[in-house]
Amino acid sequence: MTETPQPPSTPLSGIADPAPLGLAAFALTTFLLSAKNAGWTDGTDAWLGYAFVYGGLIQLLAGMWEFRNRNVFGATAFASYGGFWIGLALYVRWVAPTAAATAAATKANPEDLIQNDLGWILLAFAIFNAYMLLWSTQVNAAVFGVFLTLELTEIILFIGNLSHSSGMVKFGGWVGVLTALVAWYASAAGVVNGMGGRYALPVGSPFGARPAAATTSPVTE
Protein backbone atom coordinates (compact mmCIF):
# COMPACT_ATOMS: atom_id res chain seq x y z
CA MET A 1 0.00 0.00 0.00
CA THR A 2 1.43 3.36 -0.99
CA GLU A 3 0.53 6.85 0.22
CA THR A 4 -0.74 9.44 -2.20
CA PRO A 5 1.82 12.22 -2.42
CA GLN A 6 0.52 15.53 -1.07
CA PRO A 7 1.24 18.83 -2.82
CA PRO A 8 3.65 21.04 -0.90
CA SER A 9 1.94 23.57 1.31
CA THR A 10 2.46 27.26 0.64
CA PRO A 11 4.91 28.63 3.23
CA LEU A 12 3.59 31.40 5.43
CA SER A 13 5.39 34.71 5.63
CA GLY A 14 7.80 34.79 8.53
CA ILE A 15 7.03 38.40 9.45
CA ALA A 16 3.99 40.50 10.25
CA ASP A 17 2.71 43.15 7.84
CA PRO A 18 5.20 46.06 8.04
CA ALA A 19 2.89 48.53 6.28
CA PRO A 20 1.26 49.99 9.44
CA LEU A 21 4.72 50.71 10.87
CA GLY A 22 5.92 52.32 7.64
CA LEU A 23 2.78 54.45 7.41
CA ALA A 24 3.09 55.55 11.04
CA ALA A 25 6.74 56.55 10.52
CA PHE A 26 5.83 58.49 7.40
CA ALA A 27 2.84 60.17 9.10
CA LEU A 28 4.66 61.41 12.19
CA THR A 29 7.65 62.86 10.34
CA THR A 30 5.38 64.45 7.73
CA PHE A 31 3.30 65.97 10.52
CA LEU A 32 6.32 67.52 12.25
CA LEU A 33 7.74 69.08 9.08
CA SER A 34 4.32 70.21 7.86
CA ALA A 35 3.55 71.87 11.20
CA LYS A 36 6.78 73.86 10.77
CA ASN A 37 5.91 74.76 7.16
CA ALA A 38 2.44 75.85 8.27
CA GLY A 39 3.99 78.17 10.85
CA TRP A 40 2.51 76.39 13.86
CA THR A 41 5.77 75.78 15.72
CA ASP A 42 8.05 78.20 17.53
CA GLY A 43 11.02 75.83 17.88
CA THR A 44 13.89 74.94 15.58
CA ASP A 45 13.84 71.71 13.55
CA ALA A 46 12.09 69.07 15.68
CA TRP A 47 11.45 67.02 12.55
CA LEU A 48 15.13 66.62 11.67
CA GLY A 49 16.08 63.83 14.07
CA TYR A 50 12.91 61.94 13.24
CA ALA A 51 13.68 62.26 9.54
CA PHE A 52 16.93 60.37 10.17
CA VAL A 53 15.47 57.65 12.40
CA TYR A 54 11.69 57.22 12.33
CA GLY A 55 10.70 58.54 8.92
CA GLY A 56 14.03 57.50 7.41
CA LEU A 57 15.54 54.37 8.93
CA ILE A 58 12.33 52.77 10.23
CA GLN A 59 10.49 53.39 6.98
CA LEU A 60 13.44 52.03 5.02
CA LEU A 61 13.33 48.87 7.16
CA ALA A 62 9.59 48.57 6.49
CA GLY A 63 10.41 48.68 2.80
CA MET A 64 12.97 45.89 3.17
CA TRP A 65 10.43 43.77 5.06
CA GLU A 66 7.93 44.39 2.26
CA PHE A 67 10.49 42.88 -0.13
CA ARG A 68 10.43 39.83 2.16
CA ASN A 69 6.64 39.78 1.79
CA ARG A 70 6.96 40.02 -2.01
CA ASN A 71 4.99 43.28 -1.97
CA VAL A 72 6.65 45.30 -4.71
CA PHE A 73 4.41 48.33 -4.25
CA GLY A 74 4.96 48.56 -0.50
CA ALA A 75 8.69 47.91 -0.83
CA THR A 76 9.11 50.62 -3.46
CA ALA A 77 6.99 53.16 -1.58
CA PHE A 78 8.47 52.71 1.90
CA ALA A 79 12.09 52.34 0.80
CA SER A 80 11.81 55.39 -1.47
CA TYR A 81 10.26 57.64 1.15
CA GLY A 82 12.63 56.33 3.79
CA GLY A 83 15.40 57.46 1.47
CA PHE A 84 13.59 60.76 0.92
CA TRP A 85 13.58 61.57 4.63
CA ILE A 86 17.20 60.55 5.16
CA GLY A 87 18.28 62.53 2.09
CA LEU A 88 16.31 65.59 3.15
CA ALA A 89 17.77 65.45 6.65
CA LEU A 90 21.30 65.17 5.23
CA TYR A 91 20.63 68.13 2.94
CA VAL A 92 19.30 70.36 5.74
CA ARG A 93 22.03 69.33 8.19
CA TRP A 94 25.11 69.52 5.98
CA VAL A 95 24.37 70.99 2.53
CA ALA A 96 22.03 73.91 3.27
CA PRO A 97 24.52 75.55 5.69
CA THR A 98 26.94 75.97 2.77
CA ALA A 99 24.44 78.23 0.98
CA ALA A 100 25.92 81.35 2.57
CA ALA A 101 29.34 80.67 1.06
CA THR A 102 27.81 79.91 -2.34
CA ALA A 103 25.67 83.03 -2.15
CA ALA A 104 28.70 85.18 -1.34
CA ALA A 105 30.48 83.90 -4.42
CA THR A 106 27.47 84.33 -6.72
CA LYS A 107 25.92 87.41 -5.07
CA ALA A 108 22.67 85.51 -4.56
CA ASN A 109 20.30 85.26 -1.61
CA PRO A 110 21.14 82.15 0.51
CA GLU A 111 17.45 81.48 1.24
CA ASP A 112 16.65 81.62 -2.47
CA LEU A 113 19.35 79.03 -3.17
CA ILE A 114 17.98 76.70 -0.49
CA GLN A 115 14.41 77.11 -1.72
CA ASN A 116 15.54 76.40 -5.27
CA ASP A 117 17.18 73.16 -4.11
CA LEU A 118 14.10 72.12 -2.13
CA GLY A 119 11.84 72.94 -5.06
CA TRP A 120 13.74 70.62 -7.39
CA ILE A 121 13.87 67.84 -4.77
CA LEU A 122 10.10 68.07 -4.29
CA LEU A 123 9.47 68.21 -8.03
CA ALA A 124 11.47 65.00 -8.51
CA PHE A 125 9.48 63.21 -5.81
CA ALA A 126 6.20 64.57 -7.19
CA ILE A 127 7.06 62.84 -10.48
CA PHE A 128 7.82 59.57 -8.66
CA ASN A 129 4.69 59.93 -6.53
CA ALA A 130 2.52 60.49 -9.63
CA TYR A 131 2.87 56.93 -10.88
CA MET A 132 2.73 55.52 -7.34
CA LEU A 133 -0.56 57.41 -6.97
CA LEU A 134 -1.83 55.73 -10.13
CA TRP A 135 -0.84 52.25 -8.93
CA SER A 136 -2.22 52.91 -5.43
CA THR A 137 -5.69 52.62 -6.97
CA GLN A 138 -5.01 48.88 -7.03
CA VAL A 139 -4.29 48.69 -3.29
CA ASN A 140 -7.21 50.28 -1.43
CA ALA A 141 -8.93 53.62 -0.95
CA ALA A 142 -7.02 54.48 2.24
CA VAL A 143 -3.63 54.07 0.58
CA PHE A 144 -4.88 56.00 -2.45
CA GLY A 145 -5.85 58.81 -0.08
CA VAL A 146 -2.32 58.90 1.31
CA PHE A 147 -0.73 59.20 -2.12
CA LEU A 148 -3.33 61.70 -3.36
CA THR A 149 -2.82 64.13 -0.46
CA LEU A 150 0.94 63.59 -0.67
CA GLU A 151 0.94 64.43 -4.38
CA LEU A 152 -0.94 67.65 -3.66
CA THR A 153 1.51 68.50 -0.86
CA GLU A 154 4.55 67.98 -3.07
CA ILE A 155 3.10 69.98 -5.96
CA ILE A 156 2.15 72.91 -3.72
CA LEU A 157 5.51 72.89 -1.96
CA PHE A 158 7.67 72.68 -5.08
CA ILE A 159 5.71 75.56 -6.63
CA GLY A 160 6.00 77.54 -3.40
CA ASN A 161 9.73 76.96 -3.08
CA LEU A 162 10.60 77.61 -6.73
CA SER A 163 8.50 80.80 -6.74
CA HIS A 164 9.81 81.81 -3.28
CA SER A 165 6.23 82.18 -2.06
CA SER A 166 6.02 81.88 1.73
CA GLY A 167 2.22 81.80 1.52
CA MET A 168 2.28 78.83 -0.84
CA VAL A 169 4.76 76.97 1.38
CA LYS A 170 2.52 77.64 4.38
CA PHE A 171 -0.47 76.29 2.46
CA GLY A 172 1.60 73.23 1.57
CA GLY A 173 2.20 72.76 5.29
CA TRP A 174 -1.55 72.63 5.91
CA VAL A 175 -2.05 70.05 3.16
CA GLY A 176 0.93 68.13 4.55
CA VAL A 177 -0.79 67.93 7.94
CA LEU A 178 -3.83 66.46 6.16
CA THR A 179 -1.52 63.95 4.46
CA ALA A 180 -0.16 62.90 7.86
CA LEU A 181 -3.67 62.43 9.26
CA VAL A 182 -4.70 60.25 6.31
CA ALA A 183 -1.51 58.18 6.69
CA TRP A 184 -2.12 57.78 10.43
CA TYR A 185 -5.63 56.51 9.67
CA ALA A 186 -4.30 53.97 7.16
CA SER A 187 -1.71 52.88 9.73
CA ALA A 188 -4.30 52.54 12.49
CA ALA A 189 -6.53 50.50 10.17
CA GLY A 190 -3.62 48.21 9.31
CA VAL A 191 -2.87 47.64 12.99
CA VAL A 192 -6.39 46.86 14.17
CA ASN A 193 -7.39 44.90 11.05
CA GLY A 194 -4.25 42.79 11.36
CA MET A 195 -5.05 41.85 14.95
CA GLY A 196 -7.99 39.68 13.95
CA GLY A 197 -10.15 40.91 16.81
CA ARG A 198 -13.70 42.20 16.97
CA TYR A 199 -12.83 45.72 15.82
CA ALA A 200 -11.96 46.82 12.30
CA LEU A 201 -11.55 50.04 10.34
CA PRO A 202 -12.65 50.32 6.70
CA VAL A 203 -9.96 50.95 4.09
CA GLY A 204 -12.02 50.51 0.94
CA SER A 205 -11.47 48.26 -2.03
CA PRO A 206 -9.13 48.67 -4.98
CA PHE A 207 -10.64 50.89 -7.65
CA GLY A 208 -12.41 48.85 -10.30
CA ALA A 209 -12.53 45.73 -8.14
CA ARG A 210 -15.55 43.54 -8.65
CA PRO A 211 -17.57 42.54 -5.57
CA ALA A 212 -16.97 38.96 -4.45
CA ALA A 213 -19.52 36.52 -5.78
CA ALA A 214 -21.92 35.06 -3.23
CA THR A 215 -21.02 31.50 -2.26
CA THR A 216 -24.46 30.65 -0.84
CA SER A 217 -27.98 31.32 -1.95
CA PRO A 218 -29.66 34.30 -0.36
CA VAL A 219 -31.87 33.44 2.58
CA THR A 220 -35.26 35.06 2.81
CA GLU A 221 -37.64 35.08 5.74
PDB file of C-alpha atoms in Angstrom:
ATOM      1  CA  MET A   1       0.000   0.000   0.000  1.00  0.00           C
ATOM      2  CA  THR A   2       1.425   3.355  -0.986  1.00  0.00           C
ATOM      3  CA  GLU A   3       0.532   6.850   0.222  1.00  0.00           C
ATOM      4  CA  THR A   4      -0.744   9.435  -2.205  1.00  0.00           C
ATOM      5  CA  PRO A   5       1.818  12.223  -2.420  1.00  0.00           C
ATOM      6  CA  GLN A   6       0.516  15.528  -1.067  1.00  0.00           C
ATOM      7  CA  PRO A   7       1.236  18.831  -2.820  1.00  0.00           C
ATOM      8  CA  PRO A   8       3.654  21.037  -0.904  1.00  0.00           C
ATOM      9  CA  SER A   9       1.941  23.571   1.313  1.00  0.00           C
ATOM     10  CA  THR A  10       2.457  27.263   0.644  1.00  0.00           C
ATOM     11  CA  PRO A  11       4.906  28.631   3.232  1.00  0.00           C
ATOM     12  CA  LEU A  12       3.591  31.403   5.427  1.00  0.00           C
ATOM     13  CA  SER A  13       5.391  34.707   5.627  1.00  0.00           C
ATOM     14  CA  GLY A  14       7.798  34.790   8.535  1.00  0.00           C
ATOM     15  CA  ILE A  15       7.028  38.395   9.452  1.00  0.00           C
ATOM     16  CA  ALA A  16       3.986  40.504  10.250  1.00  0.00           C
ATOM     17  CA  ASP A  17       2.713  43.146   7.845  1.00  0.00           C
ATOM     18  CA  PRO A  18       5.204  46.056   8.035  1.00  0.00           C
ATOM     19  CA  ALA A  19       2.892  48.529   6.278  1.00  0.00           C
ATOM     20  CA  PRO A  20       1.262  49.986   9.438  1.00  0.00           C
ATOM     21  CA  LEU A  21       4.720  50.712  10.868  1.00  0.00           C
ATOM     22  CA  GLY A  22       5.923  52.320   7.639  1.00  0.00           C
ATOM     23  CA  LEU A  23       2.784  54.451   7.406  1.00  0.00           C
ATOM     24  CA  ALA A  24       3.094  55.550  11.043  1.00  0.00           C
ATOM     25  CA  ALA A  25       6.736  56.549  10.524  1.00  0.00           C
ATOM     26  CA  PHE A  26       5.825  58.489   7.398  1.00  0.00           C
ATOM     27  CA  ALA A  27       2.841  60.165   9.098  1.00  0.00           C
ATOM     28  CA  LEU A  28       4.664  61.411  12.189  1.00  0.00           C
ATOM     29  CA  THR A  29       7.645  62.858  10.335  1.00  0.00           C
ATOM     30  CA  THR A  30       5.380  64.448   7.729  1.00  0.00           C
ATOM     31  CA  PHE A  31       3.298  65.972  10.522  1.00  0.00           C
ATOM     32  CA  LEU A  32       6.316  67.520  12.248  1.00  0.00           C
ATOM     33  CA  LEU A  33       7.740  69.082   9.076  1.00  0.00           C
ATOM     34  CA  SER A  34       4.319  70.211   7.862  1.00  0.00           C
ATOM     35  CA  ALA A  35       3.554  71.871  11.205  1.00  0.00           C
ATOM     36  CA  LYS A  36       6.776  73.858  10.768  1.00  0.00           C
ATOM     37  CA  ASN A  37       5.913  74.757   7.164  1.00  0.00           C
ATOM     38  CA  ALA A  38       2.441  75.848   8.274  1.00  0.00           C
ATOM     39  CA  GLY A  39       3.991  78.173  10.847  1.00  0.00           C
ATOM     40  CA  TRP A  40       2.506  76.389  13.856  1.00  0.00           C
ATOM     41  CA  THR A  41       5.766  75.780  15.722  1.00  0.00           C
ATOM     42  CA  ASP A  42       8.051  78.204  17.529  1.00  0.00           C
ATOM     43  CA  GLY A  43      11.016  75.833  17.884  1.00  0.00           C
ATOM     44  CA  THR A  44      13.886  74.945  15.575  1.00  0.00           C
ATOM     45  CA  ASP A  45      13.836  71.710  13.552  1.00  0.00           C
ATOM     46  CA  ALA A  46      12.087  69.065  15.679  1.00  0.00           C
ATOM     47  CA  TRP A  47      11.445  67.019  12.553  1.00  0.00           C
ATOM     48  CA  LEU A  48      15.127  66.621  11.668  1.00  0.00           C
ATOM     49  CA  GLY A  49      16.077  63.827  14.073  1.00  0.00           C
ATOM     50  CA  TYR A  50      12.907  61.935  13.241  1.00  0.00           C
ATOM     51  CA  ALA A  51      13.677  62.257   9.538  1.00  0.00           C
ATOM     52  CA  PHE A  52      16.926  60.365  10.172  1.00  0.00           C
ATOM     53  CA  VAL A  53      15.468  57.653  12.404  1.00  0.00           C
ATOM     54  CA  TYR A  54      11.685  57.217  12.331  1.00  0.00           C
ATOM     55  CA  GLY A  55      10.697  58.540   8.919  1.00  0.00           C
ATOM     56  CA  GLY A  56      14.029  57.502   7.412  1.00  0.00           C
ATOM     57  CA  LEU A  57      15.536  54.366   8.932  1.00  0.00           C
ATOM     58  CA  ILE A  58      12.331  52.766  10.234  1.00  0.00           C
ATOM     59  CA  GLN A  59      10.485  53.393   6.976  1.00  0.00           C
ATOM     60  CA  LEU A  60      13.442  52.026   5.019  1.00  0.00           C
ATOM     61  CA  LEU A  61      13.328  48.871   7.162  1.00  0.00           C
ATOM     62  CA  ALA A  62       9.595  48.570   6.494  1.00  0.00           C
ATOM     63  CA  GLY A  63      10.412  48.685   2.798  1.00  0.00           C
ATOM     64  CA  MET A  64      12.966  45.888   3.167  1.00  0.00           C
ATOM     65  CA  TRP A  65      10.427  43.770   5.057  1.00  0.00           C
ATOM     66  CA  GLU A  66       7.930  44.386   2.265  1.00  0.00           C
ATOM     67  CA  PHE A  67      10.486  42.882  -0.127  1.00  0.00           C
ATOM     68  CA  ARG A  68      10.433  39.833   2.157  1.00  0.00           C
ATOM     69  CA  ASN A  69       6.644  39.783   1.790  1.00  0.00           C
ATOM     70  CA  ARG A  70       6.963  40.022  -2.014  1.00  0.00           C
ATOM     71  CA  ASN A  71       4.989  43.283  -1.967  1.00  0.00           C
ATOM     72  CA  VAL A  72       6.654  45.297  -4.711  1.00  0.00           C
ATOM     73  CA  PHE A  73       4.410  48.334  -4.253  1.00  0.00           C
ATOM     74  CA  GLY A  74       4.956  48.557  -0.499  1.00  0.00           C
ATOM     75  CA  ALA A  75       8.685  47.914  -0.831  1.00  0.00           C
ATOM     76  CA  THR A  76       9.110  50.624  -3.463  1.00  0.00           C
ATOM     77  CA  ALA A  77       6.994  53.161  -1.576  1.00  0.00           C
ATOM     78  CA  PHE A  78       8.470  52.711   1.904  1.00  0.00           C
ATOM     79  CA  ALA A  79      12.085  52.339   0.798  1.00  0.00           C
ATOM     80  CA  SER A  80      11.812  55.391  -1.466  1.00  0.00           C
ATOM     81  CA  TYR A  81      10.265  57.640   1.149  1.00  0.00           C
ATOM     82  CA  GLY A  82      12.631  56.328   3.795  1.00  0.00           C
ATOM     83  CA  GLY A  83      15.401  57.465   1.474  1.00  0.00           C
ATOM     84  CA  PHE A  84      13.589  60.763   0.920  1.00  0.00           C
ATOM     85  CA  TRP A  85      13.585  61.572   4.634  1.00  0.00           C
ATOM     86  CA  ILE A  86      17.204  60.547   5.160  1.00  0.00           C
ATOM     87  CA  GLY A  87      18.279  62.525   2.095  1.00  0.00           C
ATOM     88  CA  LEU A  88      16.307  65.593   3.145  1.00  0.00           C
ATOM     89  CA  ALA A  89      17.767  65.451   6.651  1.00  0.00           C
ATOM     90  CA  LEU A  90      21.296  65.167   5.234  1.00  0.00           C
ATOM     91  CA  TYR A  91      20.634  68.126   2.944  1.00  0.00           C
ATOM     92  CA  VAL A  92      19.301  70.357   5.736  1.00  0.00           C
ATOM     93  CA  ARG A  93      22.026  69.333   8.191  1.00  0.00           C
ATOM     94  CA  TRP A  94      25.110  69.515   5.976  1.00  0.00           C
ATOM     95  CA  VAL A  95      24.371  70.994   2.533  1.00  0.00           C
ATOM     96  CA  ALA A  96      22.035  73.911   3.271  1.00  0.00           C
ATOM     97  CA  PRO A  97      24.519  75.547   5.686  1.00  0.00           C
ATOM     98  CA  THR A  98      26.938  75.969   2.774  1.00  0.00           C
ATOM     99  CA  ALA A  99      24.442  78.229   0.976  1.00  0.00           C
ATOM    100  CA  ALA A 100      25.917  81.347   2.575  1.00  0.00           C
ATOM    101  CA  ALA A 101      29.338  80.673   1.060  1.00  0.00           C
ATOM    102  CA  THR A 102      27.813  79.905  -2.345  1.00  0.00           C
ATOM    103  CA  ALA A 103      25.675  83.034  -2.153  1.00  0.00           C
ATOM    104  CA  ALA A 104      28.704  85.185  -1.343  1.00  0.00           C
ATOM    105  CA  ALA A 105      30.478  83.898  -4.424  1.00  0.00           C
ATOM    106  CA  THR A 106      27.473  84.332  -6.718  1.00  0.00           C
ATOM    107  CA  LYS A 107      25.919  87.408  -5.069  1.00  0.00           C
ATOM    108  CA  ALA A 108      22.673  85.508  -4.555  1.00  0.00           C
ATOM    109  CA  ASN A 109      20.299  85.263  -1.613  1.00  0.00           C
ATOM    110  CA  PRO A 110      21.139  82.153   0.508  1.00  0.00           C
ATOM    111  CA  GLU A 111      17.452  81.481   1.240  1.00  0.00           C
ATOM    112  CA  ASP A 112      16.651  81.621  -2.466  1.00  0.00           C
ATOM    113  CA  LEU A 113      19.350  79.028  -3.166  1.00  0.00           C
ATOM    114  CA  ILE A 114      17.978  76.696  -0.489  1.00  0.00           C
ATOM    115  CA  GLN A 115      14.409  77.109  -1.721  1.00  0.00           C
ATOM    116  CA  ASN A 116      15.543  76.401  -5.268  1.00  0.00           C
ATOM    117  CA  ASP A 117      17.178  73.157  -4.108  1.00  0.00           C
ATOM    118  CA  LEU A 118      14.097  72.116  -2.131  1.00  0.00           C
ATOM    119  CA  GLY A 119      11.840  72.940  -5.058  1.00  0.00           C
ATOM    120  CA  TRP A 120      13.745  70.624  -7.391  1.00  0.00           C
ATOM    121  CA  ILE A 121      13.867  67.841  -4.773  1.00  0.00           C
ATOM    122  CA  LEU A 122      10.099  68.066  -4.294  1.00  0.00           C
ATOM    123  CA  LEU A 123       9.466  68.212  -8.033  1.00  0.00           C
ATOM    124  CA  ALA A 124      11.473  65.000  -8.508  1.00  0.00           C
ATOM    125  CA  PHE A 125       9.479  63.210  -5.809  1.00  0.00           C
ATOM    126  CA  ALA A 126       6.203  64.566  -7.194  1.00  0.00           C
ATOM    127  CA  ILE A 127       7.063  62.837 -10.482  1.00  0.00           C
ATOM    128  CA  PHE A 128       7.817  59.570  -8.656  1.00  0.00           C
ATOM    129  CA  ASN A 129       4.686  59.933  -6.532  1.00  0.00           C
ATOM    130  CA  ALA A 130       2.521  60.492  -9.628  1.00  0.00           C
ATOM    131  CA  TYR A 131       2.866  56.925 -10.884  1.00  0.00           C
ATOM    132  CA  MET A 132       2.731  55.519  -7.342  1.00  0.00           C
ATOM    133  CA  LEU A 133      -0.563  57.408  -6.965  1.00  0.00           C
ATOM    134  CA  LEU A 134      -1.828  55.733 -10.125  1.00  0.00           C
ATOM    135  CA  TRP A 135      -0.844  52.245  -8.934  1.00  0.00           C
ATOM    136  CA  SER A 136      -2.217  52.909  -5.433  1.00  0.00           C
ATOM    137  CA  THR A 137      -5.691  52.623  -6.966  1.00  0.00           C
ATOM    138  CA  GLN A 138      -5.012  48.884  -7.034  1.00  0.00           C
ATOM    139  CA  VAL A 139      -4.294  48.688  -3.285  1.00  0.00           C
ATOM    140  CA  ASN A 140      -7.214  50.279  -1.428  1.00  0.00           C
ATOM    141  CA  ALA A 141      -8.932  53.619  -0.949  1.00  0.00           C
ATOM    142  CA  ALA A 142      -7.019  54.476   2.245  1.00  0.00           C
ATOM    143  CA  VAL A 143      -3.626  54.066   0.576  1.00  0.00           C
ATOM    144  CA  PHE A 144      -4.883  56.002  -2.453  1.00  0.00           C
ATOM    145  CA  GLY A 145      -5.853  58.807  -0.081  1.00  0.00           C
ATOM    146  CA  VAL A 146      -2.316  58.902   1.308  1.00  0.00           C
ATOM    147  CA  PHE A 147      -0.731  59.202  -2.122  1.00  0.00           C
ATOM    148  CA  LEU A 148      -3.329  61.701  -3.360  1.00  0.00           C
ATOM    149  CA  THR A 149      -2.821  64.128  -0.462  1.00  0.00           C
ATOM    150  CA  LEU A 150       0.943  63.589  -0.666  1.00  0.00           C
ATOM    151  CA  GLU A 151       0.942  64.432  -4.379  1.00  0.00           C
ATOM    152  CA  LEU A 152      -0.941  67.653  -3.658  1.00  0.00           C
ATOM    153  CA  THR A 153       1.508  68.502  -0.864  1.00  0.00           C
ATOM    154  CA  GLU A 154       4.545  67.979  -3.069  1.00  0.00           C
ATOM    155  CA  ILE A 155       3.097  69.984  -5.962  1.00  0.00           C
ATOM    156  CA  ILE A 156       2.148  72.911  -3.724  1.00  0.00           C
ATOM    157  CA  LEU A 157       5.510  72.892  -1.958  1.00  0.00           C
ATOM    158  CA  PHE A 158       7.665  72.682  -5.081  1.00  0.00           C
ATOM    159  CA  ILE A 159       5.709  75.562  -6.632  1.00  0.00           C
ATOM    160  CA  GLY A 160       6.001  77.536  -3.395  1.00  0.00           C
ATOM    161  CA  ASN A 161       9.732  76.964  -3.084  1.00  0.00           C
ATOM    162  CA  LEU A 162      10.599  77.612  -6.731  1.00  0.00           C
ATOM    163  CA  SER A 163       8.504  80.795  -6.738  1.00  0.00           C
ATOM    164  CA  HIS A 164       9.808  81.812  -3.282  1.00  0.00           C
ATOM    165  CA  SER A 165       6.229  82.176  -2.056  1.00  0.00           C
ATOM    166  CA  SER A 166       6.016  81.877   1.733  1.00  0.00           C
ATOM    167  CA  GLY A 167       2.216  81.799   1.519  1.00  0.00           C
ATOM    168  CA  MET A 168       2.282  78.828  -0.844  1.00  0.00           C
ATOM    169  CA  VAL A 169       4.762  76.970   1.384  1.00  0.00           C
ATOM    170  CA  LYS A 170       2.519  77.642   4.382  1.00  0.00           C
ATOM    171  CA  PHE A 171      -0.473  76.292   2.461  1.00  0.00           C
ATOM    172  CA  GLY A 172       1.600  73.228   1.570  1.00  0.00           C
ATOM    173  CA  GLY A 173       2.202  72.758   5.290  1.00  0.00           C
ATOM    174  CA  TRP A 174      -1.551  72.633   5.913  1.00  0.00           C
ATOM    175  CA  VAL A 175      -2.047  70.054   3.155  1.00  0.00           C
ATOM    176  CA  GLY A 176       0.932  68.128   4.553  1.00  0.00           C
ATOM    177  CA  VAL A 177      -0.793  67.926   7.936  1.00  0.00           C
ATOM    178  CA  LEU A 178      -3.828  66.461   6.161  1.00  0.00           C
ATOM    179  CA  THR A 179      -1.517  63.950   4.464  1.00  0.00           C
ATOM    180  CA  ALA A 180      -0.156  62.904   7.859  1.00  0.00           C
ATOM    181  CA  LEU A 181      -3.667  62.428   9.264  1.00  0.00           C
ATOM    182  CA  VAL A 182      -4.699  60.250   6.311  1.00  0.00           C
ATOM    183  CA  ALA A 183      -1.507  58.175   6.688  1.00  0.00           C
ATOM    184  CA  TRP A 184      -2.123  57.782  10.425  1.00  0.00           C
ATOM    185  CA  TYR A 185      -5.627  56.512   9.672  1.00  0.00           C
ATOM    186  CA  ALA A 186      -4.297  53.974   7.157  1.00  0.00           C
ATOM    187  CA  SER A 187      -1.708  52.878   9.732  1.00  0.00           C
ATOM    188  CA  ALA A 188      -4.302  52.539  12.486  1.00  0.00           C
ATOM    189  CA  ALA A 189      -6.530  50.497  10.174  1.00  0.00           C
ATOM    190  CA  GLY A 190      -3.623  48.210   9.311  1.00  0.00           C
ATOM    191  CA  VAL A 191      -2.868  47.636  12.990  1.00  0.00           C
ATOM    192  CA  VAL A 192      -6.394  46.857  14.168  1.00  0.00           C
ATOM    193  CA  ASN A 193      -7.389  44.897  11.052  1.00  0.00           C
ATOM    194  CA  GLY A 194      -4.248  42.790  11.361  1.00  0.00           C
ATOM    195  CA  MET A 195      -5.055  41.845  14.954  1.00  0.00           C
ATOM    196  CA  GLY A 196      -7.992  39.681  13.948  1.00  0.00           C
ATOM    197  CA  GLY A 197     -10.147  40.908  16.808  1.00  0.00           C
ATOM    198  CA  ARG A 198     -13.698  42.203  16.973  1.00  0.00           C
ATOM    199  CA  TYR A 199     -12.826  45.723  15.818  1.00  0.00           C
ATOM    200  CA  ALA A 200     -11.956  46.825  12.303  1.00  0.00           C
ATOM    201  CA  LEU A 201     -11.549  50.043  10.341  1.00  0.00           C
ATOM    202  CA  PRO A 202     -12.653  50.320   6.704  1.00  0.00           C
ATOM    203  CA  VAL A 203      -9.961  50.945   4.095  1.00  0.00           C
ATOM    204  CA  GLY A 204     -12.016  50.514   0.936  1.00  0.00           C
ATOM    205  CA  SER A 205     -11.475  48.257  -2.031  1.00  0.00           C
ATOM    206  CA  PRO A 206      -9.132  48.669  -4.983  1.00  0.00           C
ATOM    207  CA  PHE A 207     -10.641  50.891  -7.650  1.00  0.00           C
ATOM    208  CA  GLY A 208     -12.414  48.855 -10.301  1.00  0.00           C
ATOM    209  CA  ALA A 209     -12.533  45.732  -8.137  1.00  0.00           C
ATOM    210  CA  ARG A 210     -15.551  43.542  -8.645  1.00  0.00           C
ATOM    211  CA  PRO A 211     -17.573  42.538  -5.572  1.00  0.00           C
ATOM    212  CA  ALA A 212     -16.967  38.964  -4.451  1.00  0.00           C
ATOM    213  CA  ALA A 213     -19.525  36.520  -5.779  1.00  0.00           C
ATOM    214  CA  ALA A 214     -21.922  35.062  -3.231  1.00  0.00           C
ATOM    215  CA  THR A 215     -21.021  31.498  -2.261  1.00  0.00           C
ATOM    216  CA  THR A 216     -24.460  30.652  -0.844  1.00  0.00           C
ATOM    217  CA  SER A 217     -27.975  31.323  -1.953  1.00  0.00           C
ATOM    218  CA  PRO A 218     -29.662  34.302  -0.356  1.00  0.00           C
ATOM    219  CA  VAL A 219     -31.866  33.439   2.578  1.00  0.00           C
ATOM    220  CA  THR A 220     -35.259  35.059   2.808  1.00  0.00           C
ATOM    221  CA  GLU A 221     -37.639  35.077   5.743  1.00  0.00           C
TER     222      GLU A 221
END
